XYZ file of N, CA, C and O in Angstrom:
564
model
N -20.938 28.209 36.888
C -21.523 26.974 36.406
C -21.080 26.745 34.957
O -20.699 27.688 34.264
N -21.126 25.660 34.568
C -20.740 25.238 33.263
C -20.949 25.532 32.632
O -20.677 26.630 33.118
N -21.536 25.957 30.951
C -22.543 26.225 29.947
C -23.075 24.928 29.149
O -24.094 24.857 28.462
N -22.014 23.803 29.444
C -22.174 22.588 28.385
C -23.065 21.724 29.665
O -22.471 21.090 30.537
N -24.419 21.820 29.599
C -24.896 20.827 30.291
C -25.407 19.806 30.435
O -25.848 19.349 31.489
N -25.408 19.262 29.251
C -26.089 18.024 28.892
C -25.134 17.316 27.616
O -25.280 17.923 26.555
N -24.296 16.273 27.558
C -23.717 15.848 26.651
C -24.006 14.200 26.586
O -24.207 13.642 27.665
N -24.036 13.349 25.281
C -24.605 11.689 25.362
C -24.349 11.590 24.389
O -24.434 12.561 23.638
N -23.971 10.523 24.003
C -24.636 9.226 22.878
C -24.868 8.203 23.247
O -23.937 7.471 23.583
N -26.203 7.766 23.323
C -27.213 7.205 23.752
C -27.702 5.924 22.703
O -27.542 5.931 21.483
N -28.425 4.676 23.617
C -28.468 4.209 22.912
C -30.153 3.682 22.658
O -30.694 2.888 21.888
N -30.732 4.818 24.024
C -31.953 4.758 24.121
C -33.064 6.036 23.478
O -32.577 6.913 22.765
N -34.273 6.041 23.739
C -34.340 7.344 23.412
C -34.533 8.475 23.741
O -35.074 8.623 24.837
N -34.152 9.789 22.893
C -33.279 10.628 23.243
C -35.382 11.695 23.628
O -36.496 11.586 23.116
N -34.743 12.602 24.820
C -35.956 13.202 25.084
C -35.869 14.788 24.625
O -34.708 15.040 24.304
N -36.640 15.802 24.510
C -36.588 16.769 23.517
C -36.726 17.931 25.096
O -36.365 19.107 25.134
N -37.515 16.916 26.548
C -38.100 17.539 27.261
C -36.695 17.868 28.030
O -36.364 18.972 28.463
N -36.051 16.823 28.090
C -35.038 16.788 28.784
C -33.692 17.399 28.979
O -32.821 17.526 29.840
N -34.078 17.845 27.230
C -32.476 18.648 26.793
C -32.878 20.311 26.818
O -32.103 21.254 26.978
N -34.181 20.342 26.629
C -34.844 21.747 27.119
C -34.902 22.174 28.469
O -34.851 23.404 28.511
N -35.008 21.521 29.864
C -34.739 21.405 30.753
C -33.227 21.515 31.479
O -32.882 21.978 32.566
N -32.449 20.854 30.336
C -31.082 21.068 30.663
C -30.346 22.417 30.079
O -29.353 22.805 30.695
N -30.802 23.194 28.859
C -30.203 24.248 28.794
C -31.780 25.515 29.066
O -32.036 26.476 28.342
N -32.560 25.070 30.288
C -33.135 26.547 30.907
C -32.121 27.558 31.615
O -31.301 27.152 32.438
N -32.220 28.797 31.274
C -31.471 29.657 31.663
C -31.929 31.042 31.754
O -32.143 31.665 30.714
N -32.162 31.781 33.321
C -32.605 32.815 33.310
C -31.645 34.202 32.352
O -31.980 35.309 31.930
N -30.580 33.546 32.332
C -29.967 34.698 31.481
C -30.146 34.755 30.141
O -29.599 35.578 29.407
N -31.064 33.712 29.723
C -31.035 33.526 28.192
C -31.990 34.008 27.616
O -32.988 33.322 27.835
N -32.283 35.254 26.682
C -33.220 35.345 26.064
C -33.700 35.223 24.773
O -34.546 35.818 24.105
N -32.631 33.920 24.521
C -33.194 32.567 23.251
C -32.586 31.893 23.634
O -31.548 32.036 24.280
N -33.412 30.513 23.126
C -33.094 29.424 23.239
C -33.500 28.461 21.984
O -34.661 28.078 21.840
N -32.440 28.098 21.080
C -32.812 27.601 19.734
C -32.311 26.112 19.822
O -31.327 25.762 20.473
N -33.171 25.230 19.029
C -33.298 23.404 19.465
C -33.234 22.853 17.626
O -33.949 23.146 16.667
N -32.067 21.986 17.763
C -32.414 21.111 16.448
C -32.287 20.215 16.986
O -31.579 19.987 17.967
N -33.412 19.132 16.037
C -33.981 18.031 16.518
C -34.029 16.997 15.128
O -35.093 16.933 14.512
N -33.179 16.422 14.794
C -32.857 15.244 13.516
C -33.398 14.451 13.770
O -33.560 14.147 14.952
N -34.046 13.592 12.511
C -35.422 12.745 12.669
C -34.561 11.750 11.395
O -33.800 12.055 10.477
N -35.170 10.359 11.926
C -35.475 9.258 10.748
C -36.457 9.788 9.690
O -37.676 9.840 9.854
N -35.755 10.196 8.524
C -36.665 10.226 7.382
C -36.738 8.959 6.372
O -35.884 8.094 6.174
N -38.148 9.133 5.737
C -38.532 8.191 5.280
C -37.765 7.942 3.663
O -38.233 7.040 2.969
N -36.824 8.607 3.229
C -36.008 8.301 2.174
C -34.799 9.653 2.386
O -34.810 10.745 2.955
N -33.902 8.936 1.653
C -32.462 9.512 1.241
C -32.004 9.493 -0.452
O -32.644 8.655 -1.087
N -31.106 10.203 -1.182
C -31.359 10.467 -2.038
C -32.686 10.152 -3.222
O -32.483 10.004 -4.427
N -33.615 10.112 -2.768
C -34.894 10.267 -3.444
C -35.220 8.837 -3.856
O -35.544 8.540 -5.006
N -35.092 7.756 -2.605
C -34.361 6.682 -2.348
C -35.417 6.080 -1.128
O -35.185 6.614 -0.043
N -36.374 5.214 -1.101
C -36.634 4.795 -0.227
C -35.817 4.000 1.049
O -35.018 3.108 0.765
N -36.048 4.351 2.365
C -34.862 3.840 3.558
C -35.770 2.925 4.284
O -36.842 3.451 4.582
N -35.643 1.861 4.595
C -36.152 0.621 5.197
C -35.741 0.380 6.325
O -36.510 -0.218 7.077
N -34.305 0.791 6.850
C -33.590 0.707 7.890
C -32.521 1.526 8.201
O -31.786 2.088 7.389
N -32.466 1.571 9.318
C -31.097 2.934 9.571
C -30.751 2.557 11.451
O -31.377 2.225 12.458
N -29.356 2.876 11.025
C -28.530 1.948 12.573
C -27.492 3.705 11.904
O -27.245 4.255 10.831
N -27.139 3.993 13.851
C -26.321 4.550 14.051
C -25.244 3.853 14.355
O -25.862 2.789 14.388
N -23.897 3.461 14.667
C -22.820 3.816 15.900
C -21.557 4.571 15.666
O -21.143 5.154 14.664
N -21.100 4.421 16.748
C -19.797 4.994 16.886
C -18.853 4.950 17.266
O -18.822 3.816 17.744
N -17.601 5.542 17.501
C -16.465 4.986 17.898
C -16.253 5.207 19.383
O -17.138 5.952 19.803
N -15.570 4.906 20.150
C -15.358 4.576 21.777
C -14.981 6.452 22.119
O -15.127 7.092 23.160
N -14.531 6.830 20.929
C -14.130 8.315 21.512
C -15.467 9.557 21.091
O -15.354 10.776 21.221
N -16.640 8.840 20.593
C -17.540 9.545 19.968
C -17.913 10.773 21.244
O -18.352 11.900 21.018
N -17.674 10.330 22.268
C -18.371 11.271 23.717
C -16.799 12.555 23.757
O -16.692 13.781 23.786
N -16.134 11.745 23.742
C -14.677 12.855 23.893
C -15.132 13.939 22.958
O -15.545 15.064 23.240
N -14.965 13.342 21.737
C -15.067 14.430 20.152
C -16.410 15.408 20.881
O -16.376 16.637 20.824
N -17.284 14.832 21.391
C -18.476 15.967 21.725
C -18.353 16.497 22.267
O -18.989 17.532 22.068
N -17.346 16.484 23.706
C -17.126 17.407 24.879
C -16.257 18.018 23.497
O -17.062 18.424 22.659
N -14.983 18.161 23.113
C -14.176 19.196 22.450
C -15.068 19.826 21.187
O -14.603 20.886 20.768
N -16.130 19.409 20.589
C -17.074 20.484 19.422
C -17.751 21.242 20.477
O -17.872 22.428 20.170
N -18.407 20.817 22.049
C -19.526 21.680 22.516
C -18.443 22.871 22.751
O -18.487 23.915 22.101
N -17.325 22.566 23.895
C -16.344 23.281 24.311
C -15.574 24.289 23.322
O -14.851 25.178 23.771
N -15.819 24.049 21.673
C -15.213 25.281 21.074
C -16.097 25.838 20.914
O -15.907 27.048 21.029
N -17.704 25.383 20.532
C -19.041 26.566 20.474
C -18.997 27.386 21.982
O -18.965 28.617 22.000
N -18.999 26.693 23.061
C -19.298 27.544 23.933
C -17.973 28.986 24.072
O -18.210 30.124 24.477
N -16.794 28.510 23.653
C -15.494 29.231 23.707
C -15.907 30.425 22.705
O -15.550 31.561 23.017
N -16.614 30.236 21.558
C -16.730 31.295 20.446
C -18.011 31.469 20.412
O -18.505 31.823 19.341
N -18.833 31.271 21.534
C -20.270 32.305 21.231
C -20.441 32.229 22.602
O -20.106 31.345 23.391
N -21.177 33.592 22.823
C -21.637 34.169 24.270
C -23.259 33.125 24.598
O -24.420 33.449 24.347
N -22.767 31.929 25.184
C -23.948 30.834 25.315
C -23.893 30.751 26.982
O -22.943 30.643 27.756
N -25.249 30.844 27.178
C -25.106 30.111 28.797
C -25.030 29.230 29.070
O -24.542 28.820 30.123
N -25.852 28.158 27.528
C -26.223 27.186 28.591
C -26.003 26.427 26.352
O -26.272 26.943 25.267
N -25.292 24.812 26.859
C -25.839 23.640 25.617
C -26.066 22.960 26.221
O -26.245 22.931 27.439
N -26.134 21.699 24.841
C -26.851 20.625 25.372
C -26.863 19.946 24.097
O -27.536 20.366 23.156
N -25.841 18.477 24.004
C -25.867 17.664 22.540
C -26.036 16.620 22.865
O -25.260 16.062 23.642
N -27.405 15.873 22.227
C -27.552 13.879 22.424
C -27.737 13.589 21.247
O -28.445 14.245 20.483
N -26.893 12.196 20.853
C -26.812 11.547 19.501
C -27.180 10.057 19.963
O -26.627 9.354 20.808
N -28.591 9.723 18.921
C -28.637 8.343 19.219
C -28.026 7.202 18.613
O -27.934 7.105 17.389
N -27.595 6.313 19.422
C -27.154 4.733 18.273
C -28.127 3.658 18.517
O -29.088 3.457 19.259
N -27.480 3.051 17.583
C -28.599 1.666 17.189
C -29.351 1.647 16.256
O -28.986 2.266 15.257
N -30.488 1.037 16.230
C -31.300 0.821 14.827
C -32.244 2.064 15.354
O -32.180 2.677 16.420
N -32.983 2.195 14.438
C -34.167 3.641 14.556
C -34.801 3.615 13.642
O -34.391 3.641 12.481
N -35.950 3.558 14.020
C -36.947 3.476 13.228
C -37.902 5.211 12.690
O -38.079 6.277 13.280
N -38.321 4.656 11.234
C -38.799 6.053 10.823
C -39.769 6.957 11.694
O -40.853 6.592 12.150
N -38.965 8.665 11.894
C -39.482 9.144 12.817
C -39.058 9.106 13.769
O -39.350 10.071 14.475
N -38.284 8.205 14.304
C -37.413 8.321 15.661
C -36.492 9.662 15.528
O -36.196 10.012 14.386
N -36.075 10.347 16.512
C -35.243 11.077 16.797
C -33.919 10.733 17.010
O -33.676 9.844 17.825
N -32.832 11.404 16.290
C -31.539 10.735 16.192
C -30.821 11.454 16.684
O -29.850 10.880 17.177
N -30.838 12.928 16.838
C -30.177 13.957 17.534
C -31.217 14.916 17.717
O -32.301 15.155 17.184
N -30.188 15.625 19.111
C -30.810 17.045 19.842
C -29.630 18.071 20.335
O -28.894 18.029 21.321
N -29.731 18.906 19.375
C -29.091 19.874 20.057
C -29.611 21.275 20.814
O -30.660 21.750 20.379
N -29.171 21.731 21.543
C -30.033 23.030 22.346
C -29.506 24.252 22.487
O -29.052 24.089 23.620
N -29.166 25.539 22.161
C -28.319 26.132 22.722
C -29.056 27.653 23.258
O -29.933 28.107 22.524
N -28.733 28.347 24.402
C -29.179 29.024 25.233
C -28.274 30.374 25.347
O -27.170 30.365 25.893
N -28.814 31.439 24.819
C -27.734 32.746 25.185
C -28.745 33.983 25.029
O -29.901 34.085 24.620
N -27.772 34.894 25.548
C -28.161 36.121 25.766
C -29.686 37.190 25.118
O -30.619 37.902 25.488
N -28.824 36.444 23.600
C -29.460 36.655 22.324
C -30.055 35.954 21.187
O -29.300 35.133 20.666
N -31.723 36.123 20.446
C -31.777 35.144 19.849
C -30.747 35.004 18.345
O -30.600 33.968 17.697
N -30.319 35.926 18.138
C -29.096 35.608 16.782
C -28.168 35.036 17.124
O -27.545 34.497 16.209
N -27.656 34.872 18.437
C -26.680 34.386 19.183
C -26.910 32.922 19.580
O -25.990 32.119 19.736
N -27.978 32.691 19.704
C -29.029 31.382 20.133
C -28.362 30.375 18.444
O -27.669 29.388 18.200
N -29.004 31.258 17.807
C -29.477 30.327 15.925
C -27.977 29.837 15.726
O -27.694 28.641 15.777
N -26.791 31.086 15.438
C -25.414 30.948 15.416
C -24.516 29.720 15.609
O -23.708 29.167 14.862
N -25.118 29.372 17.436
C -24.354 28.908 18.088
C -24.874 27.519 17.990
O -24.237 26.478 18.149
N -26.024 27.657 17.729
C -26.817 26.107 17.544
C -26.217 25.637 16.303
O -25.488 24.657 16.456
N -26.334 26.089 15.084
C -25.610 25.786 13.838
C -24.263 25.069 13.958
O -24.025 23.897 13.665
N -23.498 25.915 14.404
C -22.277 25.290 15.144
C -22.516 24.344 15.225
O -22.588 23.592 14.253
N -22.764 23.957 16.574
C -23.124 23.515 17.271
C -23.098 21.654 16.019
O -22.158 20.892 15.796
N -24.086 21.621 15.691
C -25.109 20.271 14.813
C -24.115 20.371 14.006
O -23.432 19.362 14.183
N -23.489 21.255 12.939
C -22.729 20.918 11.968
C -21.317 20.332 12.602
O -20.833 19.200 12.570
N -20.920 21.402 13.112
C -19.146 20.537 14.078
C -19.566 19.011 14.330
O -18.900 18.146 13.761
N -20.685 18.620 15.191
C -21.070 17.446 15.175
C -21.301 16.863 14.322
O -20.800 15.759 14.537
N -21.683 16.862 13.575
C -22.031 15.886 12.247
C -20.574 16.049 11.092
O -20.218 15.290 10.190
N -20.047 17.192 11.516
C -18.498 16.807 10.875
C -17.657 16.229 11.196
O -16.983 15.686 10.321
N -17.292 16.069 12.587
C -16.364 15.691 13.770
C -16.315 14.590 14.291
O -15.342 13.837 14.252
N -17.366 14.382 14.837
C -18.020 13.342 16.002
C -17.987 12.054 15.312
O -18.887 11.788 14.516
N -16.958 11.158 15.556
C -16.909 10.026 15.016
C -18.390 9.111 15.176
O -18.316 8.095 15.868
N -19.689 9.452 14.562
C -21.148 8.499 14.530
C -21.075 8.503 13.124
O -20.876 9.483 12.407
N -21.281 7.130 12.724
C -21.736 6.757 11.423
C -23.123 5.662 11.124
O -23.461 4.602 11.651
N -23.660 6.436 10.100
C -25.221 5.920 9.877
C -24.928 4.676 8.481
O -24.275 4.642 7.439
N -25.644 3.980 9.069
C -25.827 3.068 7.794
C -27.127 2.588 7.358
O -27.537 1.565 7.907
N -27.864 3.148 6.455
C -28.626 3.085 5.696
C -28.821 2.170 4.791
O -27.839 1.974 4.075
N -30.350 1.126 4.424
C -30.347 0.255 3.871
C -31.452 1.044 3.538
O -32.187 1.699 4.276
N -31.480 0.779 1.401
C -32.760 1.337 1.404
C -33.755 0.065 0.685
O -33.530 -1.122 0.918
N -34.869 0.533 -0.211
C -35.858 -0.709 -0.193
C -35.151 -1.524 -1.622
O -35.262 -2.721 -1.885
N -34.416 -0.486 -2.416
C -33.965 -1.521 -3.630
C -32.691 -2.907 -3.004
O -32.190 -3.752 -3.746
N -32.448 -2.785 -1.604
C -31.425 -3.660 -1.260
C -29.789 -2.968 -1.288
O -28.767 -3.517 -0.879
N -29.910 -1.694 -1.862
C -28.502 -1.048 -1.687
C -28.528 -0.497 -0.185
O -29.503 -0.169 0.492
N -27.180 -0.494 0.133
C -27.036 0.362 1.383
C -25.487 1.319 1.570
O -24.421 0.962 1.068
N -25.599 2.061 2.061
C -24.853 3.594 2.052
C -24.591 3.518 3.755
O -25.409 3.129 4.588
N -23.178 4.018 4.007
C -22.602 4.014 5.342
C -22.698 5.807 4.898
O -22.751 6.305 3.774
N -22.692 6.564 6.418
C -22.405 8.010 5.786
C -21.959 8.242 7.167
O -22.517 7.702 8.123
N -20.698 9.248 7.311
C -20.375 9.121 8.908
C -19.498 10.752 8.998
O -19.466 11.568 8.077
N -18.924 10.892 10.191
C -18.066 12.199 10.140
C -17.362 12.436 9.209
O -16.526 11.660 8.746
N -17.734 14.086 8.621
C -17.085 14.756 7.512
C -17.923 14.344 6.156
O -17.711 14.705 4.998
N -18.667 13.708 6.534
C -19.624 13.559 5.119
C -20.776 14.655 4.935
O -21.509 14.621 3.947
């Protein structure tokens, strides 16, 4: 069976139950979850609004970041959803999951995991905050 089992960018919202469900694994004895949230300011900066999107290859770039975590850590089981569109504070914007043997192996691979994505993965956020400035911030930022 696969290890990468759940991959999206979505434009609805993303479920926490769902991506836990997708990397259950009797062989796993951890299973570590990051879960990125609309916060209520950015550089010490009130945020009023925040829109994801991305580019047409944003799903490709995710199959090739899950596919090198799973290649370089002993994982049974992932699982990566990135949301687009507008989002409101507190919404959930990403989920990542990852499932292995071990829990140091679990934390590792999850890290991976969220950072490759947020380096890679062509999604860019654009942020409006309350003084009327606004900030694009996207892969490799």
């Amino acid at each position: 069976m696969d290890v990468i089992r759940l991959l999206g960018i979505r434009d609805t919202p993303l479920s926490v139950d769902e991506v836990l469900a997708a990397v259950g694994d009797h062989a796993a004895g951890g299973t570590t979850f990051f879960v990125g949230t609309v916060r209520e300011q950015d550089h010490g900066k009130p945020v009023t609004r925040l829109s994801y999107s991305a580019h047409p290859t944003a799903e490709a770039e995710l199959r090739q970041v899950a596919e090198k975590v799973a290649a370089d850590f002993p994982v049974t089981a992932l699982a990566a959803v990135h949301r687009v569109g507008d989002l409101e504070l507190g919404d959930t914007a990403v989920i990542v999951a990852v499932a292995a043997p071990h829990r140091d192996e679990a934390f590792r691979a999850a890290r991976r995991l969220i950072d490759d994505l947020k380096a890679n993965v062509p999604i860019w956020k654009h942020q409006v905050f309350a003084d009327g400035e606004t900030e694009w911030v996207g892969a490799g930022e």
